[in-house]
Amino acid sequence: MEKIWSKTKIGNMELSHRLAMAPMTRSRAQEDGTPGELAALYYAQRATMGLLITEGTQPSDDGQGYLWSPGIYTDKHIDGWKKVTDAVHEAGGYVYIQLMHAGRMSHPDNTPHHRQPVAPSAIAPGVEMFTATGMQDIPVPRELSQEDIQTTIADFRKAAAAAIEAGADGVEIHGANGYLINQFLGENSNTRTDEYGGSIENRARFAIEVTKAIVKEIGAERTGFRISPGTPLGGIQDGEQGPELYRYLVEELAQLDLAYLHVMHLGDEQLLQDIRSIWQNPLLVNRAGRTLEDLSVDLDRGLADVVPVGVWSLANPDLVERLRQGAPLNEADTTTFFGLGSKGYTDYPTLEELKSQEGLH
């Protein structure tokens, strides 16, 4: 793991190692979308991860998909996130707020305005959504008009400005995992016949326009972008043109000189190599199902510059120290991933705390 401990630079950030905390939905925000009381502690506990990419954060009422997910579009949201960024910065870390518009991956019961979800096309994802009354089928979304698309792009831009006002070091645009931007990219989720549908250039247009708007607002050095080629989450299918679409998208994004590109990688090794050759700026690769022993494989092969880590950093606030020492890791409790206060959120012990507890017995 030698390369993991080498320094690197991303955007305006000087990082002391090549790990980062991956974005993970935790569903612990207040009902109005303000980060919960424990959010500052949760993120600050993990500040040694260097770059912390937050849970998906909606840029508008329309953008909310899940219960108790945070927002970044009101004064209260900004104040709540300011507590988080201050705490992380005081602990020596950096924060990128992930901007996530859920699009059709939503339910009226989960949003402040209780309206029909929105999407590039009126096609339901064919999956269920957790709501306050239990699991429900996701309804058919309302197709965004061209005017709606421009409003949504403006929502992303305003949310990025709000994130910087809240003290974030930057934002990650969530173009992955079945959410709105990914829905525009998907062959089966976007059947539009205007300039936002059809050809790969048209299906990539929304992603590129959102990114350009955010870059204009906060600067390319504060903007990251996440993709998940070939990931079938939310019922998305890339189709036969998928690899070609992602090569085109990455080429276009590369021209904007972003802080980083974050790839959720599921196994198309040739596509990952192509992305690496196209993308000259820092590349983050999150490889699904990776073992601890393989943590540095993509770094060693030159396929990645940084390795984002999810569940291990969730369960181990001192993951960096544990890896340096070769110490055992806490096991993650999957039953407490979402919405249960401090349990499974801020109560995972560090090595030091475990030693103290042992000393008391």
CSV table of N, CA and C in Angstrom, one decimal, residues 29 66 88 92 270 289 313 316 351 360:
chain,number,residue,atom,x,y,z
A,29,ALA,N,-30.8,13.8,8.3
A,29,ALA,CA,-31.1,15.2,8.3
A,29,ALA,C,-32.4,15.5,9.0
A,66,TYR,N,-35.2,10.7,-1.0
A,66,TYR,CA,-35.3,9.9,0.2
A,66,TYR,C,-35.8,10.7,1.4
A,88,VAL,N,-15.0,20.0,10.3
A,88,VAL,CA,-14.1,19.2,9.5
A,88,VAL,C,-12.8,20.0,9.3
A,92,GLY,N,-8.8,19.3,10.4
A,92,GLY,CA,-7.7,19.1,9.4
A,92,GLY,C,-8.2,18.5,8.1
A,270,GLN,N,-11.6,-2.1,-20.0
A,270,GLN,CA,-11.1,-1.3,-21.2
A,270,GLN,C,-11.7,0.1,-21.1
A,289,GLY,N,-16.9,-4.0,-4.4
A,289,GLY,CA,-16.5,-5.3,-4.0
A,289,GLY,C,-15.0,-5.5,-3.8
A,313,SER,N,-14.9,3.4,6.0
A,313,SER,CA,-14.7,4.7,6.7
A,313,SER,C,-16.0,5.0,7.5
A,316,ASN,N,-15.2,3.0,10.7
A,316,ASN,CA,-13.9,3.2,11.3
A,316,ASN,C,-13.6,4.7,11.1
A,351,LEU,N,-9.4,3.2,17.7
A,351,LEU,CA,-8.5,2.3,18.4
A,351,LEU,C,-8.2,2.8,19.8
A,360,LEU,N,-10.2,-0.2,31.3
A,360,LEU,CA,-11.1,0.0,32.4
A,360,LEU,C,-11.6,-1.4,32.9
